[in-house]
mmCIF file of C-alpha atoms and ligand atoms in Angstrom:
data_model
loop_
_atom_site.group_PDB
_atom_site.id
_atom_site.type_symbol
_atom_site.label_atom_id
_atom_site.label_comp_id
_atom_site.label_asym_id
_atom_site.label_seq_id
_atom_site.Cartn_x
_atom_site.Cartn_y
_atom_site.Cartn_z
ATOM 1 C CA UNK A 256 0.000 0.000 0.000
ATOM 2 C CA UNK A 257 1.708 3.629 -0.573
ATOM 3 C CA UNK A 258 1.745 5.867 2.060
ATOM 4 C CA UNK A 259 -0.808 7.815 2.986
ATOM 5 C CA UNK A 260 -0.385 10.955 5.010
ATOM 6 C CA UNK A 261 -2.843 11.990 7.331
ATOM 7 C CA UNK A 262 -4.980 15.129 6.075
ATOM 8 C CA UNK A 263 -4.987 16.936 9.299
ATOM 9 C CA UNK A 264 -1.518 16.525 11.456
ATOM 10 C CA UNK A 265 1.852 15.305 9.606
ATOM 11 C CA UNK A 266 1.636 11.154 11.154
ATOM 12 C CA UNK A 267 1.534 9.108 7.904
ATOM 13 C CA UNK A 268 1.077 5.329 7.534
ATOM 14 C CA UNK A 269 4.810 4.336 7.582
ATOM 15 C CA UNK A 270 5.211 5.114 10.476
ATOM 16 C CA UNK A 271 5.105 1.692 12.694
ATOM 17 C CA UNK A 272 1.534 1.569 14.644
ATOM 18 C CA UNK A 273 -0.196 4.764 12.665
ATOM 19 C CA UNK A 274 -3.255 3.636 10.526
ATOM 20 C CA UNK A 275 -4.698 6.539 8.421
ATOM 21 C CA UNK A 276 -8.380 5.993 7.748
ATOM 22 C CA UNK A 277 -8.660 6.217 4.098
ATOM 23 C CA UNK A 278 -12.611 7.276 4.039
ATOM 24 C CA UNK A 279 -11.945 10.473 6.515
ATOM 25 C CA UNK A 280 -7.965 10.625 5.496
ATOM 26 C CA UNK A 281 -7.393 10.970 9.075
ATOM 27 C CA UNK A 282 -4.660 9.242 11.897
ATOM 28 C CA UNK A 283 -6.264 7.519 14.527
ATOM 29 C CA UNK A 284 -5.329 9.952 17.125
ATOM 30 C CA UNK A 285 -6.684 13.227 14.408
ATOM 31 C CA UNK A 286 -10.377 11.035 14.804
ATOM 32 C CA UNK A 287 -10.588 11.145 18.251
ATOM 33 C CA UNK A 288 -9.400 14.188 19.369
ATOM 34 C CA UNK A 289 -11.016 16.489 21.218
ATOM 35 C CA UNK A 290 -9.078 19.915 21.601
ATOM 36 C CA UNK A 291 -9.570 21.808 25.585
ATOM 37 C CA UNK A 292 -11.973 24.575 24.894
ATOM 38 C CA UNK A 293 -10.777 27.906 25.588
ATOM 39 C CA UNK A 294 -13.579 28.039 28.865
ATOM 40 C CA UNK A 295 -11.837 24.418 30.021
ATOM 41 C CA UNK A 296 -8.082 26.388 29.398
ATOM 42 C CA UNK A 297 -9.484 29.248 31.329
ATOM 43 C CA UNK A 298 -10.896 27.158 34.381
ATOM 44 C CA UNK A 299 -7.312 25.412 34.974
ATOM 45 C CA UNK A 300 -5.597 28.903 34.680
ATOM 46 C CA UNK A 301 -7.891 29.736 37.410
ATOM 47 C CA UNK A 302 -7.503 26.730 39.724
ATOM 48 C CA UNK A 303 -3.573 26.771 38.842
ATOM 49 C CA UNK A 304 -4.132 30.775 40.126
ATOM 50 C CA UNK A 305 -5.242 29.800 43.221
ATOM 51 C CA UNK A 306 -2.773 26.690 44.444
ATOM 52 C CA UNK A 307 -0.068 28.975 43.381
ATOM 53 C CA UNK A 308 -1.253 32.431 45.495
ATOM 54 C CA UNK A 309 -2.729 29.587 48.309
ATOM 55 C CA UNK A 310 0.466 27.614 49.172
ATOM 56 C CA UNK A 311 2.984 30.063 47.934
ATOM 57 C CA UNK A 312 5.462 31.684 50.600
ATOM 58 C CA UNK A 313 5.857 28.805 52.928
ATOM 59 C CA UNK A 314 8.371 26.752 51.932
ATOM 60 C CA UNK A 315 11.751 27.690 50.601
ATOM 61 C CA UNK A 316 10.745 28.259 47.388
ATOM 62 C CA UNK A 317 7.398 28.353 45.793
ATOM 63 C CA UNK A 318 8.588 26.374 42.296
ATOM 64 C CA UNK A 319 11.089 24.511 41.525
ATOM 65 C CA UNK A 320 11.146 25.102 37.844
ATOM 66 C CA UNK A 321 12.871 22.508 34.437
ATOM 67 C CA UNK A 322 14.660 24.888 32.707
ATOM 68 C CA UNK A 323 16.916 23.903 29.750
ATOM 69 C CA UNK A 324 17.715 27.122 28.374
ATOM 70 C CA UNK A 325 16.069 26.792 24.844
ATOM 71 C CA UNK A 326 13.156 28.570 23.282
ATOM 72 C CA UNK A 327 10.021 26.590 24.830
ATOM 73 C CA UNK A 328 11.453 26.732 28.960
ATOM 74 C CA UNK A 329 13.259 30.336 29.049
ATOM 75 C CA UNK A 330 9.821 31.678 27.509
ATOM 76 C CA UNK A 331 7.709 29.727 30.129
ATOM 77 C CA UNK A 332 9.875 30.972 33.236
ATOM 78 C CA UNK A 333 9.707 34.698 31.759
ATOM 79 C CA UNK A 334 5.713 34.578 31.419
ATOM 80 C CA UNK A 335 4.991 32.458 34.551
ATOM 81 C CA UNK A 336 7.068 34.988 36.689
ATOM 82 C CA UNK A 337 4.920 37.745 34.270
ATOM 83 C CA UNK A 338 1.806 36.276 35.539
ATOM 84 C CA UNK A 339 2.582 35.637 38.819
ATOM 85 C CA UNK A 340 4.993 38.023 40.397
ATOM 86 C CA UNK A 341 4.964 37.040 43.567
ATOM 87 C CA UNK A 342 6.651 33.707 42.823
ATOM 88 C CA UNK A 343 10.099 32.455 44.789
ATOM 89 C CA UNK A 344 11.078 29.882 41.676
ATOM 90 C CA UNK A 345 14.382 28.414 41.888
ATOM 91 C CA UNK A 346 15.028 27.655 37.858
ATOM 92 C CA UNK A 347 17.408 24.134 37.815
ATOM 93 C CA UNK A 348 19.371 23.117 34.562
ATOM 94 C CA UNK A 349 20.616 19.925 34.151
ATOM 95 C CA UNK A 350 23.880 19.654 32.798
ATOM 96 C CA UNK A 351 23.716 16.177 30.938
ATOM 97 C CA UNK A 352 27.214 17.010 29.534
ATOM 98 C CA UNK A 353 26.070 17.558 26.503
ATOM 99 C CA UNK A 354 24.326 20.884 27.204
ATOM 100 C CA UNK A 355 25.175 23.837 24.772
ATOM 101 C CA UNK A 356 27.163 27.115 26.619
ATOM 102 C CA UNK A 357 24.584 28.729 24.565
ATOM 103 C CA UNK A 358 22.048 26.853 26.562
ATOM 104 C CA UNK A 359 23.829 27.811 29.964
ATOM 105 C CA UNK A 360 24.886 31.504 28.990
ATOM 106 C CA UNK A 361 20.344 31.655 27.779
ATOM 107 C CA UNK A 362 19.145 29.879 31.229
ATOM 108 C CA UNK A 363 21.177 32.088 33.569
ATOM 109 C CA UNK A 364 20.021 35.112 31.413
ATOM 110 C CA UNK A 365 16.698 34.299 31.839
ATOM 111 C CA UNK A 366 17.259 33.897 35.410
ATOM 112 C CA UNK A 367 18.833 37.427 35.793
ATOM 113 C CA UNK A 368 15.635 38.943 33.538
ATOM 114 C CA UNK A 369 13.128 37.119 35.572
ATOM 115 C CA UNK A 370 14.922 37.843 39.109
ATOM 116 C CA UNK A 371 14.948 34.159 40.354
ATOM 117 C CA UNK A 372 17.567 31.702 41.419
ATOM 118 C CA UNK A 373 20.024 29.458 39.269
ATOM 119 C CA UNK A 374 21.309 26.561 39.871
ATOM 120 C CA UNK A 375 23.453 23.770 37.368
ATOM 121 C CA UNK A 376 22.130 20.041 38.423
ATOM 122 C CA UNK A 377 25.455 18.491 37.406
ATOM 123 C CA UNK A 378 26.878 14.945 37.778
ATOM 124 C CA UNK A 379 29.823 12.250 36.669
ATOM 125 C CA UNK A 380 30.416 13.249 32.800
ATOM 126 C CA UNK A 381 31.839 9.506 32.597
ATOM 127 C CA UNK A 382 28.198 8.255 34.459
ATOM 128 C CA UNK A 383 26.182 10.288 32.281
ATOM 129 C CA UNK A 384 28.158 9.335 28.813
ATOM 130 C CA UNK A 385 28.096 5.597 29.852
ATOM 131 C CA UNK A 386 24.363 5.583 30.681
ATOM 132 C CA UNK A 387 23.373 7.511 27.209
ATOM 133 C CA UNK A 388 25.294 4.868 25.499
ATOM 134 C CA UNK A 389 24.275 2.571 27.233
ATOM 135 C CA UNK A 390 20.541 4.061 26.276
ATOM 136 C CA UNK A 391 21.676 3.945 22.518
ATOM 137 C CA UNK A 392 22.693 0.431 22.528
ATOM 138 C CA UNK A 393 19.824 -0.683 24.202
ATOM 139 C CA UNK A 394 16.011 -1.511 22.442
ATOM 140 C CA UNK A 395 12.617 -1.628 24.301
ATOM 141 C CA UNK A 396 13.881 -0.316 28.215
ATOM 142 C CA UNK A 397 11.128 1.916 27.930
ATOM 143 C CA UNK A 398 7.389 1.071 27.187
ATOM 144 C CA UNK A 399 5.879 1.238 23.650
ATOM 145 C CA UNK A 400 4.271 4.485 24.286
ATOM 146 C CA UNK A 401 7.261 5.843 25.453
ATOM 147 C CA UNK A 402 9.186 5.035 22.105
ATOM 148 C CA UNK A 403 6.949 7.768 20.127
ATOM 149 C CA UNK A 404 7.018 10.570 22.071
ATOM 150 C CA UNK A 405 10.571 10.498 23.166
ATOM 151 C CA UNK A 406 14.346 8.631 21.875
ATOM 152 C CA UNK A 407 15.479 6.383 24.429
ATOM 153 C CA UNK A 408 18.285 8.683 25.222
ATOM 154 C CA UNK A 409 15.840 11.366 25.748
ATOM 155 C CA UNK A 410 13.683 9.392 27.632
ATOM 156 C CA UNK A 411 17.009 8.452 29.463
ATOM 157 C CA UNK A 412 17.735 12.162 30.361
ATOM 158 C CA UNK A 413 14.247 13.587 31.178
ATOM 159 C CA UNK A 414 13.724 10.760 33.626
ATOM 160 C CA UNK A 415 16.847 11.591 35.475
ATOM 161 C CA UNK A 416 15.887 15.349 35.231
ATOM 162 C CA UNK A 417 12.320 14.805 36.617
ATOM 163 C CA UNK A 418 13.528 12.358 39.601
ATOM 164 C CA UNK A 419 16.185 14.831 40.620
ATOM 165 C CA UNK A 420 13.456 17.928 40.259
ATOM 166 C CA UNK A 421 11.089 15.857 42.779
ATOM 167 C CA UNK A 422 13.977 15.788 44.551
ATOM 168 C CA UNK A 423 15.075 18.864 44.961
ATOM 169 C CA UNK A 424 11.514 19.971 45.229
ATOM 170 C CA UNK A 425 11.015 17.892 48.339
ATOM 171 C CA UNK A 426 14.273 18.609 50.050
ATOM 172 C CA UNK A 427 13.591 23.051 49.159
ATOM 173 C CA UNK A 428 9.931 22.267 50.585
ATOM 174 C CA UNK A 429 8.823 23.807 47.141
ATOM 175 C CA UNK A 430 4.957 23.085 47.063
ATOM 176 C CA UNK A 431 5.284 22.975 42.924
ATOM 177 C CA UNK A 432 7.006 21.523 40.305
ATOM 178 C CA UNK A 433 6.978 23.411 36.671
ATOM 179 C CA UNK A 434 7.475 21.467 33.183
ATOM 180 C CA UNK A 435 7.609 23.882 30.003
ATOM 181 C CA UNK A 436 5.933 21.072 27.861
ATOM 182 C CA UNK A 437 3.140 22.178 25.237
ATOM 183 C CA UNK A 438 -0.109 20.515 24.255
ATOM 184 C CA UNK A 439 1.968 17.679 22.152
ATOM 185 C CA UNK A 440 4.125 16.867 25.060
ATOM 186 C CA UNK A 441 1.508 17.086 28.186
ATOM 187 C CA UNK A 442 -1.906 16.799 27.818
ATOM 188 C CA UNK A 443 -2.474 17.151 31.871
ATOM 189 C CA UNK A 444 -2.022 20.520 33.009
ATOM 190 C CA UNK A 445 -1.908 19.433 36.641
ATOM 191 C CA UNK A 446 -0.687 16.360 38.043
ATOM 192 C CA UNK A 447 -0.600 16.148 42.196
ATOM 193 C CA UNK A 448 2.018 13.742 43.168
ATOM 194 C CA UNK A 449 0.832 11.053 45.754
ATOM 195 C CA UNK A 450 3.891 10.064 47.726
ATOM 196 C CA UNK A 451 2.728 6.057 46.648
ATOM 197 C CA UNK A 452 3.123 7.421 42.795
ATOM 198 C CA UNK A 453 6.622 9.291 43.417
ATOM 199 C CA UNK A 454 7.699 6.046 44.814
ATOM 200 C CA UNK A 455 6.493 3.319 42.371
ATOM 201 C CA UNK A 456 7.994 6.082 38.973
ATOM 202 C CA UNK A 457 11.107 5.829 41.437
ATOM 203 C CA UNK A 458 10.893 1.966 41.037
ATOM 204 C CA UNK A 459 9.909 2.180 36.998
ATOM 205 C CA UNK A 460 12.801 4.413 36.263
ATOM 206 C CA UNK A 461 15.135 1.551 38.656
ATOM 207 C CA UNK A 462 13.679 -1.121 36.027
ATOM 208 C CA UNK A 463 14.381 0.952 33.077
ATOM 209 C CA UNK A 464 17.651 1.409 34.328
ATOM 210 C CA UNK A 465 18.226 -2.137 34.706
ATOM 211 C CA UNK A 466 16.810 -2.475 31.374
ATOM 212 C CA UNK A 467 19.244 -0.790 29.396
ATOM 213 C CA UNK A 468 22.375 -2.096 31.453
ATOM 214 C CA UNK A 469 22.704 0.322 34.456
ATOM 215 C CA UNK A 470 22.688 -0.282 38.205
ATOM 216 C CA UNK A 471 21.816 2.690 39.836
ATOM 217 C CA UNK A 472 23.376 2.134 43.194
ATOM 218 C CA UNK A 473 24.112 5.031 44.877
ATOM 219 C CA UNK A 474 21.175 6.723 43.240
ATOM 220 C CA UNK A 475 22.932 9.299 41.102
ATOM 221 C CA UNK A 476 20.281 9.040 38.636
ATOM 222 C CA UNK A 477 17.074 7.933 41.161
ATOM 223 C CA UNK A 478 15.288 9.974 43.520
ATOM 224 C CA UNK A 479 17.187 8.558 46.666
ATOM 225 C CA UNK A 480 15.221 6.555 49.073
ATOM 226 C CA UNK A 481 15.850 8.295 51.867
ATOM 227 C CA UNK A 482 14.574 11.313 50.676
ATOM 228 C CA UNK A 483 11.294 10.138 49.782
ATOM 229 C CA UNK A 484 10.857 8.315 53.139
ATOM 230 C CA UNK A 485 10.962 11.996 54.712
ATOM 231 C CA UNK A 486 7.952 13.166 52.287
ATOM 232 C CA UNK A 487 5.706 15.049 54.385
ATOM 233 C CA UNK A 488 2.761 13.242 53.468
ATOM 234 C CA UNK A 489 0.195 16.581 53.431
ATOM 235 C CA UNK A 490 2.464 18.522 50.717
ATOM 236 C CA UNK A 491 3.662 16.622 48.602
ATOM 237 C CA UNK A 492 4.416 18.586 45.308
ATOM 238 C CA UNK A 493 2.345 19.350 42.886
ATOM 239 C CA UNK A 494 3.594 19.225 39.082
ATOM 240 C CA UNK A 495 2.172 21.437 36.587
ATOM 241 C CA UNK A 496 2.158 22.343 32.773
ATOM 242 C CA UNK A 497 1.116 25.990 31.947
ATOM 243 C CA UNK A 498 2.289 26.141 28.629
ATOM 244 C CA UNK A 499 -0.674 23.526 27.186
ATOM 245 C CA UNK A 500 -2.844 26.120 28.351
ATOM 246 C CA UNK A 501 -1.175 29.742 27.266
ATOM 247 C CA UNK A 502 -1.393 30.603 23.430
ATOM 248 C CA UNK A 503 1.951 29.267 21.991
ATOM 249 C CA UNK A 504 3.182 30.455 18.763
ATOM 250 C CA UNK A 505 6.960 29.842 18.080
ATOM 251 C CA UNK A 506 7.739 32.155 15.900
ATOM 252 C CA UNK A 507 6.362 34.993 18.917
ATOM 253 C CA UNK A 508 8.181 33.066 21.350
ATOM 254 C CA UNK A 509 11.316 33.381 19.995
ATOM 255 C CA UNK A 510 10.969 37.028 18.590
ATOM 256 C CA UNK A 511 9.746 37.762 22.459
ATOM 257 C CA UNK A 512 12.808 36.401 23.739
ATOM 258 C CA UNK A 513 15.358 37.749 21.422
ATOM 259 C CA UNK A 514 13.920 41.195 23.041
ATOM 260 C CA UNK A 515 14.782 40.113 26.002
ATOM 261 C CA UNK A 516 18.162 39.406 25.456
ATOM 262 C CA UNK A 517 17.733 35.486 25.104
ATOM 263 C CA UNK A 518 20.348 34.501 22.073
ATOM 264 C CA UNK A 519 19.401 32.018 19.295
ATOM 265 C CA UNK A 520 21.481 29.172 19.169
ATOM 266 C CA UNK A 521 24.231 29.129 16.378
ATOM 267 C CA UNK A 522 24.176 25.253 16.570
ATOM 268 C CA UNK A 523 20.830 24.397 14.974
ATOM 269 C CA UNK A 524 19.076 21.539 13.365
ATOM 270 C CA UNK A 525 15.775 22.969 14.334
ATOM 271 C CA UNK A 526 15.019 20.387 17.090
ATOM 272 C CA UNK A 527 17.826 21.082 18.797
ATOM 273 C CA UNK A 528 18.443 24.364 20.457
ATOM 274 C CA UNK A 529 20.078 23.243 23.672
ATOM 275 C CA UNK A 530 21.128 19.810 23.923
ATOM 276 C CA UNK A 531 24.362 18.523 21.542
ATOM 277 C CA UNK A 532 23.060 15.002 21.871
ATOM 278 C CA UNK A 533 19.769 15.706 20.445
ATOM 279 C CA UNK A 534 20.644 15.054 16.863
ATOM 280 C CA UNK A 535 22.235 11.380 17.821
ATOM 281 C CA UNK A 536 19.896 11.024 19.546
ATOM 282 C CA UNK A 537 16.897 11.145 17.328
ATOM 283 C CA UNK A 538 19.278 9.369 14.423
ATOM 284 C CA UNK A 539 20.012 6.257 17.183
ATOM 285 C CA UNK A 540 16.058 6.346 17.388
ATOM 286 C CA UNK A 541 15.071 6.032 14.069
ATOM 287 C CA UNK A 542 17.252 3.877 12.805
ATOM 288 C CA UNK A 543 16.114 1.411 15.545
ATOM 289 C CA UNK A 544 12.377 1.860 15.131
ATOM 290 C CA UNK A 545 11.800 3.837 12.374
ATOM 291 C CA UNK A 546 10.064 6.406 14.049
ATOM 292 C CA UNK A 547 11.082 10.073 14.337
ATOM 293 C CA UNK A 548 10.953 10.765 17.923
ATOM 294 C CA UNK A 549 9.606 14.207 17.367
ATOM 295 C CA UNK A 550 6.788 13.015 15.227
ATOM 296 C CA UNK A 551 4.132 12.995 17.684
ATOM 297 C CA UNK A 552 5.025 15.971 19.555
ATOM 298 C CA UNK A 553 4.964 17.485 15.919
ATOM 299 C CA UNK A 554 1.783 16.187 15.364
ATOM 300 C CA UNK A 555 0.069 16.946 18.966
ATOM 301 C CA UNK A 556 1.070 20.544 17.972
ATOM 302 C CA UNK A 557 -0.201 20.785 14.546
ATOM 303 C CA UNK A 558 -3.130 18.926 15.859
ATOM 304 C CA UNK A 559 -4.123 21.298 17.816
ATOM 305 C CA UNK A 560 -3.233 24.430 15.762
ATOM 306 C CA UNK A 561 -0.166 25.987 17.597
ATOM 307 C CA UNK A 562 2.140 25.256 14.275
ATOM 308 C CA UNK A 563 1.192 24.882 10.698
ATOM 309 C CA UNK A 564 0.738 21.480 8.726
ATOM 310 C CA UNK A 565 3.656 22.849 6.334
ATOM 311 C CA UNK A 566 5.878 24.162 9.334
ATOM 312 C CA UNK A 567 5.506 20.794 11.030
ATOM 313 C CA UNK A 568 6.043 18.545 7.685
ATOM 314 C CA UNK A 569 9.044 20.403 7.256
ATOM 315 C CA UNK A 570 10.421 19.843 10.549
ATOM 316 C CA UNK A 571 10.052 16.604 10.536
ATOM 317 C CA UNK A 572 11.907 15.939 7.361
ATOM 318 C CA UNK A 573 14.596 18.234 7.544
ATOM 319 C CA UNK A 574 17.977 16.346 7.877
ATOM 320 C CA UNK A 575 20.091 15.966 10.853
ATOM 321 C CA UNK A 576 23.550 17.693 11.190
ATOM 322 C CA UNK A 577 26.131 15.198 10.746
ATOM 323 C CA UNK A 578 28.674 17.243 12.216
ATOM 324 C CA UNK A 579 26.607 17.255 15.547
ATOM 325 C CA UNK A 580 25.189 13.401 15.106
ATOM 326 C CA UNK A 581 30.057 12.815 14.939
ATOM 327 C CA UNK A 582 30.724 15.286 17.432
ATOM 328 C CA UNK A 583 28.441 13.348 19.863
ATOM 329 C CA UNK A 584 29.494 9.729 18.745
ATOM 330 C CA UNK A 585 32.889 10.635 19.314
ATOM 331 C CA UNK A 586 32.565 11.586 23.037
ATOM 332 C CA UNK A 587 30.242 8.871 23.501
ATOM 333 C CA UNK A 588 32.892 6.677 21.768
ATOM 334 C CA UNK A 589 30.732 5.180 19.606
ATOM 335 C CA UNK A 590 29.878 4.696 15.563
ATOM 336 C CA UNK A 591 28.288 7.326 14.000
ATOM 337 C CA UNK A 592 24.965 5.893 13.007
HETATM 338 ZN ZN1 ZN B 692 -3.403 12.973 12.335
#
């Protein structure tokens, strides 16, 4: 059969597990979705408005916030401090050691801007390059669903990043916990973290670990044990995803920034703006399962209007520096793919 492309986002039906129905010339996902009203957006703004002003000011700091230092984060620290002055946010960057000094000169900018605190997550370079390869090497450590919205490097990294942000979020006392994912990449705005669910995605990551090769002992990459035994069952943090619900247009996000003083990356195969083992990365991916690891996120955003059909097929098919797919093989000391 030749490929069909669906009419509506950019998922066509080469891609393993996408069906495109040929009556409606629509993806499976296009036919049932339902897109958040503008009065549903609205109502979370408000309830997210009131956690933050109700259990704001107790703690160390109010947020402990993901930032990478590309477009999507530094513009969601700049407008959540916009909307909500009265914030205490402590922005954290993890340094995966293959973090841009673009990225790190950007996030500390946007600290200084915003008037909040900085601080550089950082661990073993010789850990970190052994588990991503480690990651590369490895096939199915993570579940199916996992595999299309993520490589399993990047999956990899953003697990370590969210177990340390608990973390740190529970040792600060911070009562919140801010992702700067969009529609594609979190369709729950709010997600309150039961100290039984912190433990058992402690446990999944462990497995995952395991999965691809690595033994976690000292819990570099885990949140450590100890810390969540001394959760304080009546606050434990509460994650949140403001971006789904705030009008996102690129192109205004980055023209906003560059205002501020935010500098585009020189380095730039348009899905990576920060991190130097992106472009490996997605290459590894691919040529394991044939699917783009940015598809879906693509997709979710087209889907749902934030980015063009055009804008997002071209993503999606634009080539991946080879200079950038070596430079990380060689540190990683492996073959580039
Ligand atoms: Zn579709």
């Amino acid at each position: 059969m030749s490929k069909l492309t669906c009419k509506k986002c950019i998922l066509d039906s080469d891609i393993p597990g996408i069906t495109i129905n040929e009556e409606s010339g629509l993806c499976q996902f296009c036919e049932s979705y339902k897109p958040m009203s503008p009065d549903e957006k609205k109502e979370y703004l408000e309830i997210i408005g009131k956690m933050l002003e109700e259990k704001s000011g107790k703690g160390e700091y109010d947020v402990i916030f993901a930032l990478s230092g590309g477009k999507d984060s530094s513009y969601g620290l700049y407008k959540l401090k916009k909307e909500y002055p009265f914030l205490n946010i402590l922005a954290i960057q993890f340094d995966n050691a293959f973090i841009s000094e673009a990225a790190v000169a950007n996030a500390k900018k946007m600290c200084e801007i915003v008037g909040c605190d900085f601080f550089k997550l950082t661990m073993k370079e010789e850990a970190l390059c052994d588990t991503f390869r480690k990651a590369a090497g490895s096939t199915n450590a993570y579940s199916k669903f996992a595999r299309y919205r993520a490589s399993d490097i990047c999956n990899t990294c953003i697990s370590i990043i969210k177990q340390k942000l608990i973390e740190q979020a529970i040792i600060h006392k911070a009562p919140f916990i801010v992702f700067a994912f969009t529609s594609g990449q979190a369709p729950n705005p709010i997600i309150d973290l039961k100290p039984s669910f912190i433990k058992w995605s402690r446990d999944l990551f462990e497995k995952q670990l395991q999965n691809i090769g690595v033994e976690d002992k000292d819990e570099s990459f885990l949140l450590k044990s100890e810390i969540i035994k001394s959760i304080d069952k009546d606050a434990t943090p509460v994650i949140l995803h403001p971006m789904c619900l705030w009008d996102y247009n690129e192109d205004k996000i980055v023209e906003k920034l560059i205002d501020l003083g935010w500098m585009p990356p020189k380095i730039n195969d348009s899905n990576s703006t920060n991190c130097l083992l992106n472009a490996f990365a997605c290459q590894n991916h691919i040529n394991k399962y044939d699917i783009h690891p940015y598809a879906f996120d693509i997709a979710g955003l087209v889907r749902s209007g934030d980015m063009t059909r055009e804008e997002g097929l071209e993503k999606l098919h634009k080539e991946l520096s080879e200079p950038l797919i070596e430079m990380a093989a060689k540190k990683l000391e492996m073959d580039p793919e």
